[in-house]
PDB file of C-alpha atoms and ligand atoms in Angstrom:
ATOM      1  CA  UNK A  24    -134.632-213.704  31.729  1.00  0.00           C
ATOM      2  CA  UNK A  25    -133.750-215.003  35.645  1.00  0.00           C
ATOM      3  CA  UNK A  26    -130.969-217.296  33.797  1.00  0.00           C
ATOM      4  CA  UNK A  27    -129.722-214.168  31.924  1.00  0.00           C
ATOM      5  CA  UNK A  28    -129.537-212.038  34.837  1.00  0.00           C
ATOM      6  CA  UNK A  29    -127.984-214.562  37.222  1.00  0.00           C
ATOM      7  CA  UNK A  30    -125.524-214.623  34.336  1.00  0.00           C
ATOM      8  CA  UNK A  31    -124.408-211.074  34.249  1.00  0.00           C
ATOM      9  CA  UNK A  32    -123.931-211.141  37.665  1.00  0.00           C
ATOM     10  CA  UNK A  33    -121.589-213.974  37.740  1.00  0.00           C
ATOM     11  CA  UNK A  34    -119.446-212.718  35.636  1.00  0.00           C
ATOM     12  CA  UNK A  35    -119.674-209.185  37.154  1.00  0.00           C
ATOM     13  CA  UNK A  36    -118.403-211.002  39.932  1.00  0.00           C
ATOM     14  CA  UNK A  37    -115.515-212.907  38.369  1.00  0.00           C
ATOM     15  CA  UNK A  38    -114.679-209.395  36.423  1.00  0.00           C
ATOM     16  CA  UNK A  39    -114.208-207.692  39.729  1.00  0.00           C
ATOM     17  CA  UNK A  40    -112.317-210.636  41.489  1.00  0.00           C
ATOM     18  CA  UNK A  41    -109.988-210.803  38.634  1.00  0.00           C
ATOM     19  CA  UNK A  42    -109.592-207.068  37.777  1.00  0.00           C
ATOM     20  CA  UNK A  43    -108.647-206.854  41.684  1.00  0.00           C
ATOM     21  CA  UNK A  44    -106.269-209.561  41.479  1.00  0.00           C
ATOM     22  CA  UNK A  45    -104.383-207.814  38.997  1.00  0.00           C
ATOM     23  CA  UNK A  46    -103.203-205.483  41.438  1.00  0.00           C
ATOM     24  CA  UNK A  47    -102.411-207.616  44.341  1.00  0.00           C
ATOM     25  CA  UNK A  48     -98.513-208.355  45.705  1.00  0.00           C
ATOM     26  CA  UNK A  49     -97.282-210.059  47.641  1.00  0.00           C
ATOM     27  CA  UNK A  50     -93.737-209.367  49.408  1.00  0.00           C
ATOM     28  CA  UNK A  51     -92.079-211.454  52.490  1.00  0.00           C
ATOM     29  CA  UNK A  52     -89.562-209.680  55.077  1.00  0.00           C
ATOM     30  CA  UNK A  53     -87.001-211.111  56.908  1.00  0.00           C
ATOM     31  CA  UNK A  54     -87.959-210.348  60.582  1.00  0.00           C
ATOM     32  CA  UNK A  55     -85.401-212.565  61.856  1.00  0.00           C
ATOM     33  CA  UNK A  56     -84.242-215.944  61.938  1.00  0.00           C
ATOM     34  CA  UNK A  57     -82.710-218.627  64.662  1.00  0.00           C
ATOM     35  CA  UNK A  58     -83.421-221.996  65.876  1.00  0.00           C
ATOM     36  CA  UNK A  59     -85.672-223.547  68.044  1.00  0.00           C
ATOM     37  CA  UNK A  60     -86.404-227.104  69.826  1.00  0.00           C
ATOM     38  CA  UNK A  61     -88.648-229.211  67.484  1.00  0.00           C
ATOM     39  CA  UNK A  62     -89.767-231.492  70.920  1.00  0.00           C
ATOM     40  CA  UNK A  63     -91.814-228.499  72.059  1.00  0.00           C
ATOM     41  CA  UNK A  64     -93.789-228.657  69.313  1.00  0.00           C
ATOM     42  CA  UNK A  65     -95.220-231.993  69.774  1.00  0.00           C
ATOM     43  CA  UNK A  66     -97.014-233.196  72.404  1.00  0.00           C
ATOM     44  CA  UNK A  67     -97.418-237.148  71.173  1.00  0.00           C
ATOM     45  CA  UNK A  68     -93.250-237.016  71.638  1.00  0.00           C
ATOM     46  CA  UNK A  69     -92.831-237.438  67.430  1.00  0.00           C
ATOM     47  CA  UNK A  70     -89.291-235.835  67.263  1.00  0.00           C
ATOM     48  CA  UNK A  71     -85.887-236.542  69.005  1.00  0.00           C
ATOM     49  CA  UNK A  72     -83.943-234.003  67.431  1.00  0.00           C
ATOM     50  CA  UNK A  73     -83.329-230.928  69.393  1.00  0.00           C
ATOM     51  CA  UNK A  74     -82.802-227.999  67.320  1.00  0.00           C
ATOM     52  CA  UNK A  75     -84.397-226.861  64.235  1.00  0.00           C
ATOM     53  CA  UNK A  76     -83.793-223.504  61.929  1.00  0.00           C
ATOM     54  CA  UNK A  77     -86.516-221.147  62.571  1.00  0.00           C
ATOM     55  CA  UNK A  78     -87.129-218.227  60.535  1.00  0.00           C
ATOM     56  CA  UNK A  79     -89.904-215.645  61.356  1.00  0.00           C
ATOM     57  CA  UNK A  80     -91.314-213.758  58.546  1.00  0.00           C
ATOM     58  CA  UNK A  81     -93.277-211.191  57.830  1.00  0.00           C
ATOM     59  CA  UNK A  82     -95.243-209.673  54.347  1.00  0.00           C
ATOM     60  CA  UNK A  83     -96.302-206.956  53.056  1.00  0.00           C
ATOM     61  CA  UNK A  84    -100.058-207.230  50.574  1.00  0.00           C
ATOM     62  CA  UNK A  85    -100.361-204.304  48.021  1.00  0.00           C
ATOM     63  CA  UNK A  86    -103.753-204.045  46.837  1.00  0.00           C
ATOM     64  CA  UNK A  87    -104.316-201.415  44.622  1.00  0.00           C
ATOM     65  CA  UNK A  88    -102.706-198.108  46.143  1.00  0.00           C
ATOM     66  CA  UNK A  89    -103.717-199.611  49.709  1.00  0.00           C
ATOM     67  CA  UNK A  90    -101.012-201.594  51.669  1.00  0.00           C
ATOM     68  CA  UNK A  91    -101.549-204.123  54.671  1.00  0.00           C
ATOM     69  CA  UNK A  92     -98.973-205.663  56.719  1.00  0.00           C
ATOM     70  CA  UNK A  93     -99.331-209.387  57.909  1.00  0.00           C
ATOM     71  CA  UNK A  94     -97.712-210.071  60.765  1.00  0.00           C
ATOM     72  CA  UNK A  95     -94.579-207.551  62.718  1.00  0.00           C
ATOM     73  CA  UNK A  96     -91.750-210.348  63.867  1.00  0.00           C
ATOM     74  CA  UNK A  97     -90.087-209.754  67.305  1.00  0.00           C
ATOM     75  CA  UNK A  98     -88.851-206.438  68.856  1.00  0.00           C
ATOM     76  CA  UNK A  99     -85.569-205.478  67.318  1.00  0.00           C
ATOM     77  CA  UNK A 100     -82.783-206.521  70.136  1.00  0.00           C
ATOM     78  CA  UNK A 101     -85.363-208.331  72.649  1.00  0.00           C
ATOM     79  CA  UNK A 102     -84.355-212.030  71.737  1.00  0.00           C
ATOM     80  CA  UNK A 103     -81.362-213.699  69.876  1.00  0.00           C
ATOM     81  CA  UNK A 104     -84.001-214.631  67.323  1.00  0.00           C
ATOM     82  CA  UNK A 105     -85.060-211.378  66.540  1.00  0.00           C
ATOM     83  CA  UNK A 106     -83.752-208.848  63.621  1.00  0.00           C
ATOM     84  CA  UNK A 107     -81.771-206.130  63.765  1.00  0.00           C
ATOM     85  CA  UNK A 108     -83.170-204.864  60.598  1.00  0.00           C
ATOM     86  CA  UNK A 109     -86.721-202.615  62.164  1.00  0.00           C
ATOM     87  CA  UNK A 110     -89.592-203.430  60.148  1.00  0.00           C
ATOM     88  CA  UNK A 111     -90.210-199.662  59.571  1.00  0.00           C
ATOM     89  CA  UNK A 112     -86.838-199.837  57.533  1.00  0.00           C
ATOM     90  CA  UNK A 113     -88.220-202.678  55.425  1.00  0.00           C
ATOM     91  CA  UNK A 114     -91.002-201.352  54.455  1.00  0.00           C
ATOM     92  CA  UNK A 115     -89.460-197.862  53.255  1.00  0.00           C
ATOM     93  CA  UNK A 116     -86.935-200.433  51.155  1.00  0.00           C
ATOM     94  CA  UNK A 117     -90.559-201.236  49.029  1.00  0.00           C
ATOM     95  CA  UNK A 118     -91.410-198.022  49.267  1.00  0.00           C
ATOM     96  CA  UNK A 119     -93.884-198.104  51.890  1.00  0.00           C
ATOM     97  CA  UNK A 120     -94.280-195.037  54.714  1.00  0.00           C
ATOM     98  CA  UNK A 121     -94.585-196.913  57.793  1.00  0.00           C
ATOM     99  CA  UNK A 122     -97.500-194.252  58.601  1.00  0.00           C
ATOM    100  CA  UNK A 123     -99.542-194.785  55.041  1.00  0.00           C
ATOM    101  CA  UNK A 124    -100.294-198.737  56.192  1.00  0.00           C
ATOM    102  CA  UNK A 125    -104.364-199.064  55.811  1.00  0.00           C
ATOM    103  CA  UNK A 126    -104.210-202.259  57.931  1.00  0.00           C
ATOM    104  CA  UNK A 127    -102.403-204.732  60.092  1.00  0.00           C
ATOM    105  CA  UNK A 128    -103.369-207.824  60.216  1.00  0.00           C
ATOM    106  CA  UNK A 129    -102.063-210.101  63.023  1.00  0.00           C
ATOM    107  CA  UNK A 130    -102.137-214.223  62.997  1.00  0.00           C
ATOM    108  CA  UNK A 131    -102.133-214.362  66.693  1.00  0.00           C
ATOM    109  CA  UNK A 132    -101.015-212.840  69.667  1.00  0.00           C
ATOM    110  CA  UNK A 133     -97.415-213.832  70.468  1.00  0.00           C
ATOM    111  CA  UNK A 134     -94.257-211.524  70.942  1.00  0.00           C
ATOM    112  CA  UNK A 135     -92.400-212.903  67.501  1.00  0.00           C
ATOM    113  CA  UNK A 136     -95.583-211.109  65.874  1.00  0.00           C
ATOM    114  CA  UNK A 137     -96.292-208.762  67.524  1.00  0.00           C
ATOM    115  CA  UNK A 138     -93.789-206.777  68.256  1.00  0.00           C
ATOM    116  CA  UNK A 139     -93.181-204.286  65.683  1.00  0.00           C
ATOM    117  CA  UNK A 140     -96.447-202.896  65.434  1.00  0.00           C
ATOM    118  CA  UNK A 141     -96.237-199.534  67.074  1.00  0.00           C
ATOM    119  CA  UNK A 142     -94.613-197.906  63.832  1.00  0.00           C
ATOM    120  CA  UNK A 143     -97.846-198.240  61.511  1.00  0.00           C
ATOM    121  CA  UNK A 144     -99.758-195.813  63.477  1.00  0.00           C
ATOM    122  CA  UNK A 145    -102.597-194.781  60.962  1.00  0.00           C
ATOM    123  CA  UNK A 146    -103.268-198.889  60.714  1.00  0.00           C
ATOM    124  CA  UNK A 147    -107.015-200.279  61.063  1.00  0.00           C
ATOM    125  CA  UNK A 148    -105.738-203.814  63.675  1.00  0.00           C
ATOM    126  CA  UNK A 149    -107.298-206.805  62.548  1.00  0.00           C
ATOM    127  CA  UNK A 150    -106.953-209.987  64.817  1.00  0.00           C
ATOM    128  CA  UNK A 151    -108.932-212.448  66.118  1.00  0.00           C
ATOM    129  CA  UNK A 152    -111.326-211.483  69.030  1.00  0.00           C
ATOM    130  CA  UNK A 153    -110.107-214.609  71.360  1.00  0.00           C
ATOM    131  CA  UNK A 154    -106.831-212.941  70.664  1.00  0.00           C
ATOM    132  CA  UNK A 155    -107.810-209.614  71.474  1.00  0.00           C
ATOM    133  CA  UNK A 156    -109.983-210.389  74.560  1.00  0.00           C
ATOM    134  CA  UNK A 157    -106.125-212.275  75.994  1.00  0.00           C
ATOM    135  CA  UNK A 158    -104.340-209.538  75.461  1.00  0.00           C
ATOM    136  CA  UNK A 159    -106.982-206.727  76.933  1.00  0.00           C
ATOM    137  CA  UNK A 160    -108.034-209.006  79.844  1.00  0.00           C
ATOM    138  CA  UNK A 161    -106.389-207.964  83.166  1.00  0.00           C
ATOM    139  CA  UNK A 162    -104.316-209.720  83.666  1.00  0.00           C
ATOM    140  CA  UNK A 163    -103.679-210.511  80.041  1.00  0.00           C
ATOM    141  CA  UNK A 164    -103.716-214.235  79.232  1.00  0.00           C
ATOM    142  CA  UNK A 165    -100.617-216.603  79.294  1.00  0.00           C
ATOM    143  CA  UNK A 166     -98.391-215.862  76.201  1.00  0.00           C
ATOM    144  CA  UNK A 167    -100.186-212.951  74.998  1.00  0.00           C
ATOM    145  CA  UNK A 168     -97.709-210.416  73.957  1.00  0.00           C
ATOM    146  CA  UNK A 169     -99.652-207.287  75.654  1.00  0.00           C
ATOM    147  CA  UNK A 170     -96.985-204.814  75.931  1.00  0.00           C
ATOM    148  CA  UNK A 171     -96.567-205.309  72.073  1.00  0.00           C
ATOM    149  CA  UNK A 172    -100.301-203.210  71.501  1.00  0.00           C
ATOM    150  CA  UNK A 173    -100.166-200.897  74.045  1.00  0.00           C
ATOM    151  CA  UNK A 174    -100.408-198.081  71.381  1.00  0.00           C
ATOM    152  CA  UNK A 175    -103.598-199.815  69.825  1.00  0.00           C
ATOM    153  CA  UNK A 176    -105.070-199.801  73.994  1.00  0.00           C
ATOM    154  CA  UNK A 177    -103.332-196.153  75.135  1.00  0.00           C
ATOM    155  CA  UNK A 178    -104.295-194.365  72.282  1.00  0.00           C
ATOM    156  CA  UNK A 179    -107.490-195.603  71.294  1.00  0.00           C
ATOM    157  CA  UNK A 180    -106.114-196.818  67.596  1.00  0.00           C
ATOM    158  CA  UNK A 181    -108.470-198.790  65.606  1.00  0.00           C
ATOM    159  CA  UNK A 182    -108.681-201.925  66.171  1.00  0.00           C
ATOM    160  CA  UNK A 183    -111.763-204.874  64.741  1.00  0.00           C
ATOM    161  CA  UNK A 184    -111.774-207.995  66.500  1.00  0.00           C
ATOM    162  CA  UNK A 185    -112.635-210.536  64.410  1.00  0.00           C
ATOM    163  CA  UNK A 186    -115.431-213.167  65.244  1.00  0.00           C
ATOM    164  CA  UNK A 187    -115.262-214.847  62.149  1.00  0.00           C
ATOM    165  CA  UNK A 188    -113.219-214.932  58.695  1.00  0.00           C
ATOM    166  CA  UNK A 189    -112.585-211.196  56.888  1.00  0.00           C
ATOM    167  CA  UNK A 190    -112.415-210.314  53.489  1.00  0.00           C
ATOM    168  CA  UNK A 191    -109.919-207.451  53.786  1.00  0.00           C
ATOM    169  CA  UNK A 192    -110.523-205.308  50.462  1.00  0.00           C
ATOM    170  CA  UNK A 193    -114.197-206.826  49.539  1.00  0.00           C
ATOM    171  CA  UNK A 194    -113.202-208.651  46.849  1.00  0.00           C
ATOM    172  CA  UNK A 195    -112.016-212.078  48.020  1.00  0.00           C
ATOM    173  CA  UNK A 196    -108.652-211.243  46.973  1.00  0.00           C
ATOM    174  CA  UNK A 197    -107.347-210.613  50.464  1.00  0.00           C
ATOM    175  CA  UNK A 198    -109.108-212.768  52.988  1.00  0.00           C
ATOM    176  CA  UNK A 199    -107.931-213.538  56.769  1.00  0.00           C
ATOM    177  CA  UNK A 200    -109.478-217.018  57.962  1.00  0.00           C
ATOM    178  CA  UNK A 201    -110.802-217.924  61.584  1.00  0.00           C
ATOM    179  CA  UNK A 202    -108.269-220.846  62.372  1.00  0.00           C
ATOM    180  CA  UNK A 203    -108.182-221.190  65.854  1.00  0.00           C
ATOM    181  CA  UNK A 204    -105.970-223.520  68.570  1.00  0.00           C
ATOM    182  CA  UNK A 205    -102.442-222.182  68.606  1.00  0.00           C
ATOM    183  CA  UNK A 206    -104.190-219.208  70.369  1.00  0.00           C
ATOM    184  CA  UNK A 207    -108.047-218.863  70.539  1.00  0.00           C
ATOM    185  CA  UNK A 208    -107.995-215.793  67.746  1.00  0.00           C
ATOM    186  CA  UNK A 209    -105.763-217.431  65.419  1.00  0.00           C
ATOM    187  CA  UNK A 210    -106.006-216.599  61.841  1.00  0.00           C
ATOM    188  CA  UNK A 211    -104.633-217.622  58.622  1.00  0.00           C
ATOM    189  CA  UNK A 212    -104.048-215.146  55.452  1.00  0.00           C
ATOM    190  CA  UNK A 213    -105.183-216.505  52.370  1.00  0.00           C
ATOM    191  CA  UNK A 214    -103.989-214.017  49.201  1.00  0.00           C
ATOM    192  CA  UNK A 215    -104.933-214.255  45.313  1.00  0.00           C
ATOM    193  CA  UNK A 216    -102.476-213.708  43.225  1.00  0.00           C
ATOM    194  CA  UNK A 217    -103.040-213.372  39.269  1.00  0.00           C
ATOM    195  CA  UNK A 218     -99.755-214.891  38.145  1.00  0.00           C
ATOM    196  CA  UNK A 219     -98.601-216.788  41.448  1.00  0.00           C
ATOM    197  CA  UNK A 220    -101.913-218.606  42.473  1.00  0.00           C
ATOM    198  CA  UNK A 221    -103.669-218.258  45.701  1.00  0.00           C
ATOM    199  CA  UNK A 222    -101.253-217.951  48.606  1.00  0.00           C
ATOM    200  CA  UNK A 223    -101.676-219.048  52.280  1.00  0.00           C
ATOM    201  CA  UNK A 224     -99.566-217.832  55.027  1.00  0.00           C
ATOM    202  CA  UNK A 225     -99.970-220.365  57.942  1.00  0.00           C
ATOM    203  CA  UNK A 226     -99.348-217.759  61.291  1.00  0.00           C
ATOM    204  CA  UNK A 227     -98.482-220.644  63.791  1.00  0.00           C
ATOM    205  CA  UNK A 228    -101.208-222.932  62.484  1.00  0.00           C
ATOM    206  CA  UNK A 229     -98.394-225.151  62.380  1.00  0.00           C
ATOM    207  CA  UNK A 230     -94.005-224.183  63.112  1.00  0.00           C
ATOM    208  CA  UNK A 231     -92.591-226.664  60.232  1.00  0.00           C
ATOM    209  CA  UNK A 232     -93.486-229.038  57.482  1.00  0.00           C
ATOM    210  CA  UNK A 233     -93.687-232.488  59.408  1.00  0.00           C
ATOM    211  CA  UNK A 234     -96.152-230.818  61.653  1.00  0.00           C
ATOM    212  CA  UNK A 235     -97.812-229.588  58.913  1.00  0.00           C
ATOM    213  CA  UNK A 236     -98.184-233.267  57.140  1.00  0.00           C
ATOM    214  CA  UNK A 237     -98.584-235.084  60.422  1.00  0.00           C
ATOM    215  CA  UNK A 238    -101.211-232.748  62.119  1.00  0.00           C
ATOM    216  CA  UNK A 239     -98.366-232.716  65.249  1.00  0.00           C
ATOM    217  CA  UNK A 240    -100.025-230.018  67.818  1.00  0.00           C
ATOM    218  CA  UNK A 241     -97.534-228.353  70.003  1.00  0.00           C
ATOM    219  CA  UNK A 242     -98.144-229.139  73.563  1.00  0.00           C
ATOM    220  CA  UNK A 243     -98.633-225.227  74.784  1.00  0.00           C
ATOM    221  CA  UNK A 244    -101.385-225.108  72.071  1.00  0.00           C
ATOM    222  CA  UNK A 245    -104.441-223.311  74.229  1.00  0.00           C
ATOM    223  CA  UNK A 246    -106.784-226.171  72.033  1.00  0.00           C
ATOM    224  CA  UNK A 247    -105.565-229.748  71.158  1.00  0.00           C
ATOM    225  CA  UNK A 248    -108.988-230.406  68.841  1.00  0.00           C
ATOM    226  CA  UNK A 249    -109.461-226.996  67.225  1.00  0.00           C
ATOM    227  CA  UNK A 250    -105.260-226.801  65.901  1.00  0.00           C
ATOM    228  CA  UNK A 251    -106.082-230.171  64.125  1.00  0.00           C
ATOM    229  CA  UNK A 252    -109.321-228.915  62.751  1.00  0.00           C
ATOM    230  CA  UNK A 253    -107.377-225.745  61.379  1.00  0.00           C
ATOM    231  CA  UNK A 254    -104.582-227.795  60.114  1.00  0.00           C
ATOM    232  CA  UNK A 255    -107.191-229.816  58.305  1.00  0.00           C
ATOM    233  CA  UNK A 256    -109.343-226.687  56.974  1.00  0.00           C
ATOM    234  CA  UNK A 257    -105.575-225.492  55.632  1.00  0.00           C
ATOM    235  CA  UNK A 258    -105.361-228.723  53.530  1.00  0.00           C
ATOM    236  CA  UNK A 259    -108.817-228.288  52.313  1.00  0.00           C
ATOM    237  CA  UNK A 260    -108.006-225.224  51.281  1.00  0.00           C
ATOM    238  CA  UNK A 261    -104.844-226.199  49.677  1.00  0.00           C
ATOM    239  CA  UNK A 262    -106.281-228.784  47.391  1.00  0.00           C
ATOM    240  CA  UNK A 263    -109.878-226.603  46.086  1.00  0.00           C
ATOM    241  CA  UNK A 264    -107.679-223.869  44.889  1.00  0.00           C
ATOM    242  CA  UNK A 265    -104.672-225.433  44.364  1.00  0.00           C
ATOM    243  CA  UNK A 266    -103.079-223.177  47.385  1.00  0.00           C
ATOM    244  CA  UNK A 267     -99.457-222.650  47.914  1.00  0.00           C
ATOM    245  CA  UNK A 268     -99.213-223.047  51.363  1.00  0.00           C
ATOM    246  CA  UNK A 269     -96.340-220.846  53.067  1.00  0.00           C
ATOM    247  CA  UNK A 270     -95.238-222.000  56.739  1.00  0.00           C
ATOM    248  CA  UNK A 271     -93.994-218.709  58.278  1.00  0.00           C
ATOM    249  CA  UNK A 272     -91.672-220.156  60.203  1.00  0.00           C
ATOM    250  CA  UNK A 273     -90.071-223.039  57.964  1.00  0.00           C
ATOM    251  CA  UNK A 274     -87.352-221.624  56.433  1.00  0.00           C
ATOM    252  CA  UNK A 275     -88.290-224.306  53.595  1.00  0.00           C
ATOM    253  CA  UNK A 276     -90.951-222.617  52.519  1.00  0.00           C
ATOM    254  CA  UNK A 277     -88.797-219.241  52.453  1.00  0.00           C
ATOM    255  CA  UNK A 278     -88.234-219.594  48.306  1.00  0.00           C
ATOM    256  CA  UNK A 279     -91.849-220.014  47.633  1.00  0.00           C
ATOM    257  CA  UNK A 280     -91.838-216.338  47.390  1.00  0.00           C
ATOM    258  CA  UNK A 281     -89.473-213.808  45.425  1.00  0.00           C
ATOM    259  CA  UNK A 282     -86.671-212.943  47.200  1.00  0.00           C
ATOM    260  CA  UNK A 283     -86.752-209.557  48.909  1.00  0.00           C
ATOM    261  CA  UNK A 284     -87.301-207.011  47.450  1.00  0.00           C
ATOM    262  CA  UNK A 285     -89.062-208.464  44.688  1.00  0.00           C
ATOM    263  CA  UNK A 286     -93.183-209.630  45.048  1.00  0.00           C
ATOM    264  CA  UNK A 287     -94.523-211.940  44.105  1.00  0.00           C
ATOM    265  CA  UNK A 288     -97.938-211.004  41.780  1.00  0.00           C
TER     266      UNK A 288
HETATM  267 ZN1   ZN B 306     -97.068-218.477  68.124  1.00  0.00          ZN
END
């Protein structure tokens, strides 16, 4: 009887992951792309070239009729890097209403995420609580892009800092993972996709592939110890469920996805 009922509610379980699954999408936007120094981004001195392509992405999860947007790119105009495409635009290309987004979910706290956030207005925040507590301390901690939530602050939006790893939609389809060390919130975005396999968007867990497969830490890191450890629970991760593992900022790892507009399922 026990064995029978632990039965059932496996495969409840498994029914609802999968049923969920079936409605998940995944989309990447271009939110701009440039080049940046690869010797910044290693603090055991492991490159001698000096420039590298850098693209900076962002994606858009459709879960049912709910949307959530990972990650916002740079201010339109306030670098060379950034795009001159606003997210908001994007989004209304996949037929999203800037306004409708149920959440935002942020890898970490730096301006080339952060800074096209104001437009999703009715958007629940999620980020990291390390990040959070930089960007509301006064003054708000080195690198923390605190002009780039002032909404979220000024207007009371709502915002849940995360202490721990958050399963978005309840299901384990969506899941944002504690992955501390570029900045003390950082998170990862791990998504389950029925056709495409599980997904996992690094944030700045690592900048390009040879940091990736070398566990190279960036010297401005806030934690040498806890960027390897994430880098390490990311290849974990990647092997159990055969992950695809997307670098958001290797413009490698750009065709791992469906080209705009399309998304991936
Ligand atoms: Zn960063």
């Amino acid at each position: 009887m026990k064995i029978g009922i632990r039965w059932a509610l496996a495969a409840g379980a498994l029914c609802s992951l999968s049923a969920a699954a079936q409605n998940v999408s995944l989309t990447r936007l271009d939110c701009g792309n440039g080049s940046n120094d690869p010797r910044r981004f290693t603090d055991t001195f492991a490159y001698t070239e000096t420039s590298k392509p850098f693209t900076f992405s962002c994606y858009v999860v459709r879960h049912g009729a709910d949307v959530m947007v990972w990650d916002t790119g740079y201010l339109p105009g306030s670098v060379p890097n950034a795009t001159n495409k606003p997210l908001a635009d994007l989004l209304r290309q996949v037929d999203v209403k800037p306004e409708e987004v149920k959440f935002v979910g942020i890898s970490h706290f730096h301006a080339d995420h952060t800074g096209q956030l104001a437009a999703l207005k009715n958007a629940t925040l999620l980020i990291g609580k390390g990040d959070w507590d930089g960007i509301t301390a006064n003054p708000p901690m080195a690198g923390a892009n605190a002009k780039g939530f002032a909404e979220w602050i000024d207007e009371k939006r709502k915002v849940e800092p995360l202490t721990g790893d958050k399963d978005v939609f309840n299901d384990g389809s969506v899941m944002i993972l504690r992955a501390p060390g570029h900045t003390p919130g950082h998170s990862l975005l791990l998504v389950r996709l029925k056709e495409t396999g599980p997904v996992l968007l690094s944030g700045d867990a690592v900048h390009f592939r040879e940091n990736y497969l070398m566990e190279g830490v960036p010297g401005f890191n806030v934690d040498r110890a806890q960027t390897i450890a994430s880098i390490q629970r990311m290849k974990q991760i990647e092997k159990n469920l055969n992950a695809t593992v997307i670098i958001q900022h290797d413009p490698r790892d750009i065709g791992k996805l469906p080209a705009f507009p399309a998304a991936a399922k």
